[in-house]
mmCIF file of C-alpha atoms in Angstrom:
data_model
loop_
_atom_site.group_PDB
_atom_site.id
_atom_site.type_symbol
_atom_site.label_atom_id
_atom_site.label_comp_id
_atom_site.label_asym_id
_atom_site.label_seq_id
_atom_site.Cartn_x
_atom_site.Cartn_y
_atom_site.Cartn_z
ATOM 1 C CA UNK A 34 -32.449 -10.702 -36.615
ATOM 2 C CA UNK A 35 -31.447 -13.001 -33.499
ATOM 3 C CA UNK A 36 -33.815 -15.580 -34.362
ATOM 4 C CA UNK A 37 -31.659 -15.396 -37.423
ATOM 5 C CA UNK A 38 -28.276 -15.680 -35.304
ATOM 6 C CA UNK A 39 -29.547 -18.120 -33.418
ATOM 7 C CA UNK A 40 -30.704 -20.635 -36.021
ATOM 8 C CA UNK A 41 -26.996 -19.916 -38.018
ATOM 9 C CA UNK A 42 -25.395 -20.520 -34.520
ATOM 10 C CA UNK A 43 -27.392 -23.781 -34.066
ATOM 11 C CA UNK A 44 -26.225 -24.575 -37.713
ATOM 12 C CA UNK A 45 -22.790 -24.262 -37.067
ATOM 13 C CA UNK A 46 -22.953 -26.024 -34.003
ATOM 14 C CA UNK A 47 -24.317 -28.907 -36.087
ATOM 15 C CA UNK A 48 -22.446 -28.490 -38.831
ATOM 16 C CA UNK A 49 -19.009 -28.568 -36.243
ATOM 17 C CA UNK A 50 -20.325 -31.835 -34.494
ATOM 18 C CA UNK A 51 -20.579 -33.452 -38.298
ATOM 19 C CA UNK A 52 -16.924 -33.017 -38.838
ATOM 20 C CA UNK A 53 -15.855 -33.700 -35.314
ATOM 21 C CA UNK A 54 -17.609 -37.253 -35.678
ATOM 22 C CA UNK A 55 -16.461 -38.400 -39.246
ATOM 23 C CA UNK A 56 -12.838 -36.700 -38.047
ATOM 24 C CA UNK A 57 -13.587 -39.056 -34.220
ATOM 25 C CA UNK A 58 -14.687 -42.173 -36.675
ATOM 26 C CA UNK A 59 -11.584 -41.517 -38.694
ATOM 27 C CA UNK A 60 -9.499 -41.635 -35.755
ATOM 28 C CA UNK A 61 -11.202 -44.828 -34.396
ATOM 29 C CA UNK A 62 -10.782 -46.772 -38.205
ATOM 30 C CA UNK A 63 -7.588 -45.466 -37.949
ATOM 31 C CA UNK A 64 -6.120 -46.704 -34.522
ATOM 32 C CA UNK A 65 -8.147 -50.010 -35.644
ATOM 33 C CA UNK A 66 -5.799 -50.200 -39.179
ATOM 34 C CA UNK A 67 -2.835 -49.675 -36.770
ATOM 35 C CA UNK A 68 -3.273 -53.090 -35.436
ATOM 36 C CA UNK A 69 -2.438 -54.392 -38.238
ATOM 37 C CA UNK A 70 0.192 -52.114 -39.603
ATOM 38 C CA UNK A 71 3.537 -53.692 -37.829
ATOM 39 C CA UNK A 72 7.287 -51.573 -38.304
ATOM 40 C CA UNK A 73 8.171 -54.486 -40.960
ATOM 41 C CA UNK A 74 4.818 -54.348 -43.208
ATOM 42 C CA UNK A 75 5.059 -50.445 -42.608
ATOM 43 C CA UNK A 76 8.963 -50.374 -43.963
ATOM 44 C CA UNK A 77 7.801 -52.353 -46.418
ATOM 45 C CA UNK A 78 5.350 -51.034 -48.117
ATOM 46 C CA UNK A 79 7.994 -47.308 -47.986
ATOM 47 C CA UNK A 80 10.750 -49.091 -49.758
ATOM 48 C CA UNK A 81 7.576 -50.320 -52.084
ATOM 49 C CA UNK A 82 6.746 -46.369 -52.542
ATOM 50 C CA UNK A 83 10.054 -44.845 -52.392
ATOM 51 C CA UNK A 84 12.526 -47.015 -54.484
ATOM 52 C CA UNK A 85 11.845 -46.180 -57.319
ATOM 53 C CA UNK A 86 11.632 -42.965 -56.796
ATOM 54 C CA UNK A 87 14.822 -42.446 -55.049
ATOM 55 C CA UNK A 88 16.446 -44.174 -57.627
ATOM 56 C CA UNK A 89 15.601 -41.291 -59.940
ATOM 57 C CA UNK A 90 16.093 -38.735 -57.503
ATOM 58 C CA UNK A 91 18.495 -39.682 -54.574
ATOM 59 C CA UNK A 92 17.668 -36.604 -53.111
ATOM 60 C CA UNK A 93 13.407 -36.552 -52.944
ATOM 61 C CA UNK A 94 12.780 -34.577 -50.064
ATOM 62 C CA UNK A 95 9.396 -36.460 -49.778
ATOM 63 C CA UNK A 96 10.252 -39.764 -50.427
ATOM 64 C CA UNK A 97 13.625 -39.366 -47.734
ATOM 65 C CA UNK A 98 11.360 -38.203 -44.992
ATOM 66 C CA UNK A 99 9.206 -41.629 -45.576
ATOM 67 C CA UNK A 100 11.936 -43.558 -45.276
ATOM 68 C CA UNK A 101 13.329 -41.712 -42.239
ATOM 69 C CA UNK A 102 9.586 -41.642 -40.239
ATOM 70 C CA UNK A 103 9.566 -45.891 -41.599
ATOM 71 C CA UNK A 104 12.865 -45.912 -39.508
ATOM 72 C CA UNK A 105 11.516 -44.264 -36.391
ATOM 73 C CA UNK A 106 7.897 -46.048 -36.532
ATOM 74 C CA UNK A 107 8.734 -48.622 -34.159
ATOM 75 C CA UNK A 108 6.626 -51.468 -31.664
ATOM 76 C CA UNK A 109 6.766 -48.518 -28.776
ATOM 77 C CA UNK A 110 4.948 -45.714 -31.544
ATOM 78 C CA UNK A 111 2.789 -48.506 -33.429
ATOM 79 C CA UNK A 112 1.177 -49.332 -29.649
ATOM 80 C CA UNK A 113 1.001 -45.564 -28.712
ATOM 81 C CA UNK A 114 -0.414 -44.304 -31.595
ATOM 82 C CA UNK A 115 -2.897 -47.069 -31.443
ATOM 83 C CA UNK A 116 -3.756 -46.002 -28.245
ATOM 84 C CA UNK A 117 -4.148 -42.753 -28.898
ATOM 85 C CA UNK A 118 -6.265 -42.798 -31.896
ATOM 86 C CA UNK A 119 -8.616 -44.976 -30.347
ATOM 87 C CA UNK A 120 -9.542 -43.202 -26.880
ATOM 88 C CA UNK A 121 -9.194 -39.914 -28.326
ATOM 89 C CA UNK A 122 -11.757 -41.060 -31.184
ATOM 90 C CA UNK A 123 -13.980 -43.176 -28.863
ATOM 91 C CA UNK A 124 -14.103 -39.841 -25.676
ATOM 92 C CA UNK A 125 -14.913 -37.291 -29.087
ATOM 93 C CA UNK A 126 -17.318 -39.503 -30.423
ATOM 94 C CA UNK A 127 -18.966 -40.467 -27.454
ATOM 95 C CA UNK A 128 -19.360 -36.764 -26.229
ATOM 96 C CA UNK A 129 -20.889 -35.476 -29.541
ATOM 97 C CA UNK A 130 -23.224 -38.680 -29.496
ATOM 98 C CA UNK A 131 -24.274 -37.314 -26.493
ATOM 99 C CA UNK A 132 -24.436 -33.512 -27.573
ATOM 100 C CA UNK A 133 -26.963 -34.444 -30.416
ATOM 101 C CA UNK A 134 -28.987 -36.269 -28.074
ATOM 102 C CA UNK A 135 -29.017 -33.430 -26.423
ATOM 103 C CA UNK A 136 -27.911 -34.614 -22.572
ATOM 104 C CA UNK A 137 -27.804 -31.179 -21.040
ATOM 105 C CA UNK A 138 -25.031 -32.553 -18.197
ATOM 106 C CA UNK A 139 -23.126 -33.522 -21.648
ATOM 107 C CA UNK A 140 -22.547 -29.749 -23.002
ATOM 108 C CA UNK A 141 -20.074 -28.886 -20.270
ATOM 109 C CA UNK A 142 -18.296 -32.162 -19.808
ATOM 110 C CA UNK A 143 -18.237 -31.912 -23.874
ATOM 111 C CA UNK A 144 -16.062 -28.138 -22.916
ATOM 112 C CA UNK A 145 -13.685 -29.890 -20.886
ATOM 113 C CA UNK A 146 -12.894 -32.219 -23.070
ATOM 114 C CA UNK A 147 -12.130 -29.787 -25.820
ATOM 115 C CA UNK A 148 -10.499 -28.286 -23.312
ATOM 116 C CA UNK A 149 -8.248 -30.938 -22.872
ATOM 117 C CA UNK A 150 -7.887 -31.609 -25.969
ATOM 118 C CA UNK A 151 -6.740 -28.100 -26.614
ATOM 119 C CA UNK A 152 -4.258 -28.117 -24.113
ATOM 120 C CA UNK A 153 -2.555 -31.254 -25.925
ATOM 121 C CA UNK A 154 -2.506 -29.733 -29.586
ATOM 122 C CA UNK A 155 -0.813 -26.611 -28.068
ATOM 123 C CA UNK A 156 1.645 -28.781 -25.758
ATOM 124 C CA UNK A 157 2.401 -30.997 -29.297
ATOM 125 C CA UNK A 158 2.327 -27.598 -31.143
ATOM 126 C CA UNK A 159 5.498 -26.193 -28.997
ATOM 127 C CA UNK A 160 7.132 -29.717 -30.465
ATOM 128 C CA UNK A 161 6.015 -30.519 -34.174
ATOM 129 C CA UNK A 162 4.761 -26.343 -34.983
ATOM 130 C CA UNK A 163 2.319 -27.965 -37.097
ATOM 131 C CA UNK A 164 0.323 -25.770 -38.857
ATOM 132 C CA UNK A 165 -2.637 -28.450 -38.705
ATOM 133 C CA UNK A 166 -2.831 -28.316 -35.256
ATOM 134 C CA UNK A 167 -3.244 -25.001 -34.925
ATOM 135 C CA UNK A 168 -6.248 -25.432 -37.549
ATOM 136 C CA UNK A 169 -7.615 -28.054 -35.538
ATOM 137 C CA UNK A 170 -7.185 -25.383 -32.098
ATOM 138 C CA UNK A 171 -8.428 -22.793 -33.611
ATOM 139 C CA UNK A 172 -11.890 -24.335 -35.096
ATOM 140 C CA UNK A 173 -11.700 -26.357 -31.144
ATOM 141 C CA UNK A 174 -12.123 -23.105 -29.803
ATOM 142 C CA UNK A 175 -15.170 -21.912 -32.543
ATOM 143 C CA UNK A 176 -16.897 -25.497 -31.606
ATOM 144 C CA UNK A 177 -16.566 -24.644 -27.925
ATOM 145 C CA UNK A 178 -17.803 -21.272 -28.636
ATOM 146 C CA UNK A 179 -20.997 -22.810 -30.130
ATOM 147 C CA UNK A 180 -21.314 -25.250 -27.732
ATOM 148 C CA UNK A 181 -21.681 -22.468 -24.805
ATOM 149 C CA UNK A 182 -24.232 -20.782 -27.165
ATOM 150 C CA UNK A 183 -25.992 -24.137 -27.229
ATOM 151 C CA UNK A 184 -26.002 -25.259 -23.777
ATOM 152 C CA UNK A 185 -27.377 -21.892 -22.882
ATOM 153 C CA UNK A 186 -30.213 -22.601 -25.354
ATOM 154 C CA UNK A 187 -30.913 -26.042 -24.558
ATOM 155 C CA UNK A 188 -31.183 -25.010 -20.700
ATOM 156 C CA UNK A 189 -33.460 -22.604 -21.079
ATOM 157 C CA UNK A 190 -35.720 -25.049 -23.222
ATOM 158 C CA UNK A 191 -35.014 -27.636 -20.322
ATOM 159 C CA UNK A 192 -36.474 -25.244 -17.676
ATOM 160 C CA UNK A 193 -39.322 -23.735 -19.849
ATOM 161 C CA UNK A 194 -40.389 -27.683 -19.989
ATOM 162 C CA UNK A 195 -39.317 -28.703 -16.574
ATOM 163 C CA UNK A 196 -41.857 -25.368 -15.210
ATOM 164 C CA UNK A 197 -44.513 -26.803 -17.587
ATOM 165 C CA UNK A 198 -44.747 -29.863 -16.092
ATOM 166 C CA UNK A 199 -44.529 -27.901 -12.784
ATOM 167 C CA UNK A 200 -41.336 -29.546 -12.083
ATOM 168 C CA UNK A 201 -39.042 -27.998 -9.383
ATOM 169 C CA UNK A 202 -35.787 -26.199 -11.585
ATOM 170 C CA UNK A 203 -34.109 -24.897 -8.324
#
């Protein structure tokens, strides 16, 4: 029954490292598209989406919160955003990179930094009370669950091979 635990923990953990790196690659493709996307090619292409629309319905609570975020997306949010997506997606990716290589010093540096990043999400949570965000927390806090399980597992495999090859562990 553990052996059983343990292999669905390790799947998890793998499992939660897959969707942390496409979501980290996604962030990264992202920040890189940002470049690109200036306040006049972004107001653009709204008035493209919304016009006609709000000319049938004037009152498209979608389609008026496009135009309204096109309004507010300026130089100062383009550069932070772009910022933002690419070190957060560059730190994630590099630290699960380094979890499935299976760097021992990388599991708890790999806990701060969802640490951190949990600490932001809740800080932009008291702001925007996204309901995403608290999605992303919550399964933040089950991948840094795992990731304890794992670094427990992977250090006791280090020192079982480290005492083989009549290595020091102390």
């Amino acid at each position: 029954m553990k052996a059983l635990l343990k292999k669905y923990t390790h799947l998890g953990f793998e499992i939660g490292l897959l969707f942390k790196g496409i979501f980290a690659l996604c962030e990264i493709l992202g920040g890189f598209g940002l470049i690109f996307l200036t306040p006049d090619r972004m107001n653009r292409i709204i008035d493209y989406i919304v016009r006609g629309e709000l000319n049938e319905d004037p009152k498209d609570f979608i389609m008026n919160h496009l135009v309204v975020f096109g309004l507010n997306f300026t130089i100062d949010t383009q550069h932070f955003w772009i910022f933002y997506l690419l070190s957060h997606g560059i730190v994630k990716l590099t630290v699960i990179l380094l979890l499935w290589r299976k760097k021992i010093w990388a599991y708890p540096v790999s806990v701060a930094v969802f640490i951190g990043f949990i600490i932001y999400q809740i800080y932009h949570f008291t702001h925007s009370h996204s309901i995403l965000l608290l999605i992303l927390t919550v399964l933040d806090i089950i991948l840094i669950w795992l990731t304890i399980l794992e670094y427990n597992d992977a250090r006791k495999k280090h020192k079982t091979k480290s005492e083989e090859k009549g290595e020091n562990t102390t």
